[in-house]
Structure formats: structure tokens, C-alpha cells
PDB file of C-alpha atoms in Angstrom:
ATOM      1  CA  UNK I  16      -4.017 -25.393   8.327  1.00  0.00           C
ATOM      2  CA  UNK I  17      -4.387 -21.728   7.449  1.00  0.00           C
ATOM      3  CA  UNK I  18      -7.109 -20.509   5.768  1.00  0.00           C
ATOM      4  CA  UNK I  19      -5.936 -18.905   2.481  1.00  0.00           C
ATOM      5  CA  UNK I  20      -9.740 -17.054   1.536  1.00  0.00           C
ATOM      6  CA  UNK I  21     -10.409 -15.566   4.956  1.00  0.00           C
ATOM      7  CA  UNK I  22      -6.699 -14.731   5.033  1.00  0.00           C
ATOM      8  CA  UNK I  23      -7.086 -12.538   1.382  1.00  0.00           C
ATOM      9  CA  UNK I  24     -10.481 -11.270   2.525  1.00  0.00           C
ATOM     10  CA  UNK I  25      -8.725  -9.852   5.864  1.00  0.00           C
ATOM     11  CA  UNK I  26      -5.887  -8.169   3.622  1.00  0.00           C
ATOM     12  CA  UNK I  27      -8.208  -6.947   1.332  1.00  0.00           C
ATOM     13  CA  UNK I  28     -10.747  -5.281   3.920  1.00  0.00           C
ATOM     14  CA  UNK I  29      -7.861  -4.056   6.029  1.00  0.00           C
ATOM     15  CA  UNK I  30      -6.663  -2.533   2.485  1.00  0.00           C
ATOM     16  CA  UNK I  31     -10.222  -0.838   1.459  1.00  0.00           C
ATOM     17  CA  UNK I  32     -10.777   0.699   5.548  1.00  0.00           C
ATOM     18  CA  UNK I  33      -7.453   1.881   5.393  1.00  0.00           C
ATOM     19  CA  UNK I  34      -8.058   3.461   2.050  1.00  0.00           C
ATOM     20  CA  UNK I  35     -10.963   5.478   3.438  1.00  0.00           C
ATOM     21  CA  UNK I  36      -8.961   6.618   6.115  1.00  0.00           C
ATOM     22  CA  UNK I  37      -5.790   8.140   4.033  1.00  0.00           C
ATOM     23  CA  UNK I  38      -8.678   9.871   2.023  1.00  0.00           C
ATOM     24  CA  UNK I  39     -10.221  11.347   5.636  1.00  0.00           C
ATOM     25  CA  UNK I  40      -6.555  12.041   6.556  1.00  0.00           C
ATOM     26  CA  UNK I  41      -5.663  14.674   3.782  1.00  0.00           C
ATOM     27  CA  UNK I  42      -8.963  16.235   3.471  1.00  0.00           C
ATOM     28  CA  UNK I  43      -8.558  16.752   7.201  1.00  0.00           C
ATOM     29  CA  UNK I  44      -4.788  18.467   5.993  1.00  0.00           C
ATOM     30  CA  UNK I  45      -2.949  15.607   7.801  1.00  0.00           C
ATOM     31  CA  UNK I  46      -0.539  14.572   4.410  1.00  0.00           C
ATOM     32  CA  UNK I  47       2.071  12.674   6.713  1.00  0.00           C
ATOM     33  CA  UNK I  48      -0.634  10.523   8.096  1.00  0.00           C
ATOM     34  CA  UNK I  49      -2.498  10.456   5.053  1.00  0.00           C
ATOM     35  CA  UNK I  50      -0.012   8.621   2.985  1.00  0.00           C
ATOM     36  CA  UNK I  51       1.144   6.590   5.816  1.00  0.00           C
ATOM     37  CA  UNK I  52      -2.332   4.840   5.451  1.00  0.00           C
ATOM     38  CA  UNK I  53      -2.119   5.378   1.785  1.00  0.00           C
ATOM     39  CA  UNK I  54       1.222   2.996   1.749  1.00  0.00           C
ATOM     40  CA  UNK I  55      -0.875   0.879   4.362  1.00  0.00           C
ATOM     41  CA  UNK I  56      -3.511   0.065   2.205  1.00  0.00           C
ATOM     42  CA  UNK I  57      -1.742  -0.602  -0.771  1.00  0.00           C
ATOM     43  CA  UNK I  58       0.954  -2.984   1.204  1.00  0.00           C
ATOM     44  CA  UNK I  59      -2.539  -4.589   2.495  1.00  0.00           C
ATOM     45  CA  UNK I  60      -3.650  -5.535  -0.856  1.00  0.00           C
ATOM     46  CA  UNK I  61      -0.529  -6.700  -2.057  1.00  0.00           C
ATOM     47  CA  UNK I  62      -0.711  -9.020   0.936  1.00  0.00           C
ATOM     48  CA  UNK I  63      -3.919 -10.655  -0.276  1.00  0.00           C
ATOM     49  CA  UNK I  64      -1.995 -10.520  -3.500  1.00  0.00           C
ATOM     50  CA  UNK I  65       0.606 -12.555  -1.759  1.00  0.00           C
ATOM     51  CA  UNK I  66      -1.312 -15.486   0.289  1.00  0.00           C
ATOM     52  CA  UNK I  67      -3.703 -15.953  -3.190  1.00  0.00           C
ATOM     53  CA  UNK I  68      -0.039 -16.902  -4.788  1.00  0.00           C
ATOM     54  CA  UNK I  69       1.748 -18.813  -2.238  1.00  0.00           C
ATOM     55  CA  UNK I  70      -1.011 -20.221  -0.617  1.00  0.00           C
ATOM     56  CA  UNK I  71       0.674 -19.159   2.888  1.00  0.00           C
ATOM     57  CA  UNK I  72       0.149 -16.286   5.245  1.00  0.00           C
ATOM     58  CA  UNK I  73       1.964 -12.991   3.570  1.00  0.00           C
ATOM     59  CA  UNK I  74       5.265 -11.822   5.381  1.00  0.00           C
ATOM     60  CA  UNK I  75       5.776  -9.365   7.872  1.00  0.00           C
ATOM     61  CA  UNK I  76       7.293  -6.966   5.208  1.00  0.00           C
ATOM     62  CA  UNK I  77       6.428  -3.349   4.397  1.00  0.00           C
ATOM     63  CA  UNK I  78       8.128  -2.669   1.323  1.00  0.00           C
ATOM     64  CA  UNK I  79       6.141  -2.706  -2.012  1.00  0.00           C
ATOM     65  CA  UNK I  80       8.127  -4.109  -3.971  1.00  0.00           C
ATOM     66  CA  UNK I  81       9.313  -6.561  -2.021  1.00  0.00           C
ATOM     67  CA  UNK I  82       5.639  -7.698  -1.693  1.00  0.00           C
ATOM     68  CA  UNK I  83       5.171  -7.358  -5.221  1.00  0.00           C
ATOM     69  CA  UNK I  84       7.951 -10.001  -6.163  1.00  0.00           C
ATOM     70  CA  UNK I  85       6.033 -12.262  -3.988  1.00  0.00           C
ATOM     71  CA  UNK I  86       3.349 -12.194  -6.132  1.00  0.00           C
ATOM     72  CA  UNK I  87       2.249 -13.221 -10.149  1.00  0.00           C
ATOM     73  CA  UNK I  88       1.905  -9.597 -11.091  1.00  0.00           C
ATOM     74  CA  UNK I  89       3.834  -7.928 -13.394  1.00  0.00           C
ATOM     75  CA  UNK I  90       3.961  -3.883 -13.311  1.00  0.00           C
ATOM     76  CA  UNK I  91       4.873  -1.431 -15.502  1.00  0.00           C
ATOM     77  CA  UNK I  92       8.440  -0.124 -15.001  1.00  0.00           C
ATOM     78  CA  UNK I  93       6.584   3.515 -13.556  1.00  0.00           C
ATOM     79  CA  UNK I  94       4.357   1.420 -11.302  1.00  0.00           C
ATOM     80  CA  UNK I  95       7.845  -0.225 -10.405  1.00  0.00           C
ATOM     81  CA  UNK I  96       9.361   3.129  -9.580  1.00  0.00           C
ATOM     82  CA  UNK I  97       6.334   4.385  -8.027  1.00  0.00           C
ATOM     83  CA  UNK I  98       5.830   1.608  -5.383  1.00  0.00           C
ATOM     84  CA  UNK I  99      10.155   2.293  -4.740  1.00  0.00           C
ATOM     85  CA  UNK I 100       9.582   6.256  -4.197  1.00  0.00           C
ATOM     86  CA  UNK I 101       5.816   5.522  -2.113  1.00  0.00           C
ATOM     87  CA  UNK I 102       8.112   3.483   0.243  1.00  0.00           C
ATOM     88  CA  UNK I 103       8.758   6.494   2.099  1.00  0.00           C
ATOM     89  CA  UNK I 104       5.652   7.130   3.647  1.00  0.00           C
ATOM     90  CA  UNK I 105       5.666   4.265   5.614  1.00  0.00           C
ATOM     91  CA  UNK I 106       9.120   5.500   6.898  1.00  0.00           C
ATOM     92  CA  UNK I 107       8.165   8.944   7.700  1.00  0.00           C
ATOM     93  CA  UNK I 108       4.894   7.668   9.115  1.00  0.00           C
ATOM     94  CA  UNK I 109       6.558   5.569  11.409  1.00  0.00           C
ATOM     95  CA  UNK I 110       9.669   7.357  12.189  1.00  0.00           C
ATOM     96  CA  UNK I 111       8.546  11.001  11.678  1.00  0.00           C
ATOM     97  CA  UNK I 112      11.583  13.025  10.747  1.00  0.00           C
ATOM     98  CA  UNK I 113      10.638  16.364  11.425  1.00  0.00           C
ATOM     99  CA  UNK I 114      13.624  18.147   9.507  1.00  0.00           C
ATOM    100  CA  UNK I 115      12.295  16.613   6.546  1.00  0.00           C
ATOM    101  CA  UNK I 116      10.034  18.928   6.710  1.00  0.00           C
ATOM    102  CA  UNK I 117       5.707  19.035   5.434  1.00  0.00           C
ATOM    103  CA  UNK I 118       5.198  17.145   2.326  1.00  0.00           C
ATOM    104  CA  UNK I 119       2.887  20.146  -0.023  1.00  0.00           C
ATOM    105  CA  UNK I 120      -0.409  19.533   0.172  1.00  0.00           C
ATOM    106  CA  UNK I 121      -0.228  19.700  -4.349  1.00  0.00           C
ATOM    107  CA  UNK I 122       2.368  16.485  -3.785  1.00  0.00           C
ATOM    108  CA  UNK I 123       0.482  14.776  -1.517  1.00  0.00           C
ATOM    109  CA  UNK I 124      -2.532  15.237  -3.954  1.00  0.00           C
ATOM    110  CA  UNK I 125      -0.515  14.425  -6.613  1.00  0.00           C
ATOM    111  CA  UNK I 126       1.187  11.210  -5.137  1.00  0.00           C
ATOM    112  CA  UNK I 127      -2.324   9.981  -3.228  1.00  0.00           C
ATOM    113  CA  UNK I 128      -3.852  10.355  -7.172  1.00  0.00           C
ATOM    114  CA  UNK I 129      -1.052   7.632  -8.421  1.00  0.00           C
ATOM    115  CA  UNK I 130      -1.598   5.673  -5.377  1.00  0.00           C
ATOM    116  CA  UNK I 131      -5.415   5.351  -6.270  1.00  0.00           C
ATOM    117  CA  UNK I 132      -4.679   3.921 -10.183  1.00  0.00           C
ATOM    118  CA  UNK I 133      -2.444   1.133  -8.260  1.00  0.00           C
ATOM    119  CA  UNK I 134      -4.683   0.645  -5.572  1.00  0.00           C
ATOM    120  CA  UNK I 135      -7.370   0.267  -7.763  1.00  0.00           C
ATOM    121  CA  UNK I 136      -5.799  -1.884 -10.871  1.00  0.00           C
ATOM    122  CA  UNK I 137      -4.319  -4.269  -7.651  1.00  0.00           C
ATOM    123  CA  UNK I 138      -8.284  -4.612  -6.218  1.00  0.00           C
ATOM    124  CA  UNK I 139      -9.380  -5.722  -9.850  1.00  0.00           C
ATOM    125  CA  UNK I 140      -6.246  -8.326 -10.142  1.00  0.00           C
ATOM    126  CA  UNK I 141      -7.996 -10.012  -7.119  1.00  0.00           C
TER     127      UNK I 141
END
């Protein structure tokens, strides 16, 4: 039988380490690896979002909002679109494109800044 506490307790430490480390990442001017761990630690806490409603072990998924519809919470349709465009930065943090091109240090700001409100309103839901 699977613990369901120490399994949200593992997402949701995973979720505030890897939070630091996006914040180390782009003061150190590293925006691609930044936001990777930014998407990391929010699809971290939507795990623990996930085993505290299904009472099982969350999925090996790394989209938002498929994570989100596995849980109770209900988002705002710019939180919605948000999570759909942050998506990315998993991608390009696992398969690094590099005619893409940099993401600007004033988007990455800008983006990491909306990623903190969800990160933040998703550790209070818990």
C-alpha cells in the first residue's frame, strides 16, 4: 500500500528545492535552465496536488494541464493559458533547440514572475 502523505511531502519538497534552483539559475543568466526547473517545480506540486486527490501515486506526465485535470482545482482561464504556453520550457529544457534561439532575459523575468503567483497559490491549496 502506497503511502499517500510521504508521497505529497516528496512532490512538494522536490517542488520547493527545485524552486530555489530556477531562482539560482536566472540570476546566474542561465534562462533556458532556469525555467526548465521553473516548469519542474510547478509540475512537482501539481503532483502532490494529484496523489492528495486520487489517493494514488501521480503519473509520469509533464504537462500542466494535464496534471491539473487530475486534480480538484479549478484555475482561472489565464492560469489555464499560462500553464499551456509554460509547457515549453520543459520541451526546450529537455530537447534544447538551438535555432529557437535565447529566451530575453525581460521574458524570462517576466514569465518566472507568473510562474511564482501559481507556484505559490498551488503551495497554499495544499
Amino acid at each position: 500500500m502506497v503511502d499517500i502523505e510521504k508521497q505529497i511531502d516528496y512532490w512538494r519538497s522536490g517542488a520547493v528545492e527545485d524552486w530555489e534552483v530556477a531562482g539560482e539559475l536566472l540570476k546566474a543568466s542561465r534562462p533556458r535552465h532556469g525555467l526548465f526547473f521553473a516548469h519542474l517545480a510547478l509540475e512537482k506540486m501539481l503532483k502532490a496536488h494529484v496523489c492528495r486527490f486520487t489517493r494514488d501515486v501521480a503519473p509520469r506526465l509533464h504537462s500542466l494541464l494535464r496534471l491539473m485535470e487530475r486534480t480538484e482545482l479549478t484555475l482561472s482561464e489565464e492560469r489555464r493559458e499560462f500553464l499551456a504556453r509554460f509547457d515549453r520550457y520543459q520541451v526546450e529544457g529537455r530537447y534544447h533547440d538551438p535555432l529557437l534561439g535565447a529566451v530575453p532575459v525581460a521574458v524570462s523575468q517576466a514569465e518566472l514572475r507568473q510562474a511564482q503567483e501559481v507556484f505559490e497559490w498551488l503551495k497554499r491549496q495544499l
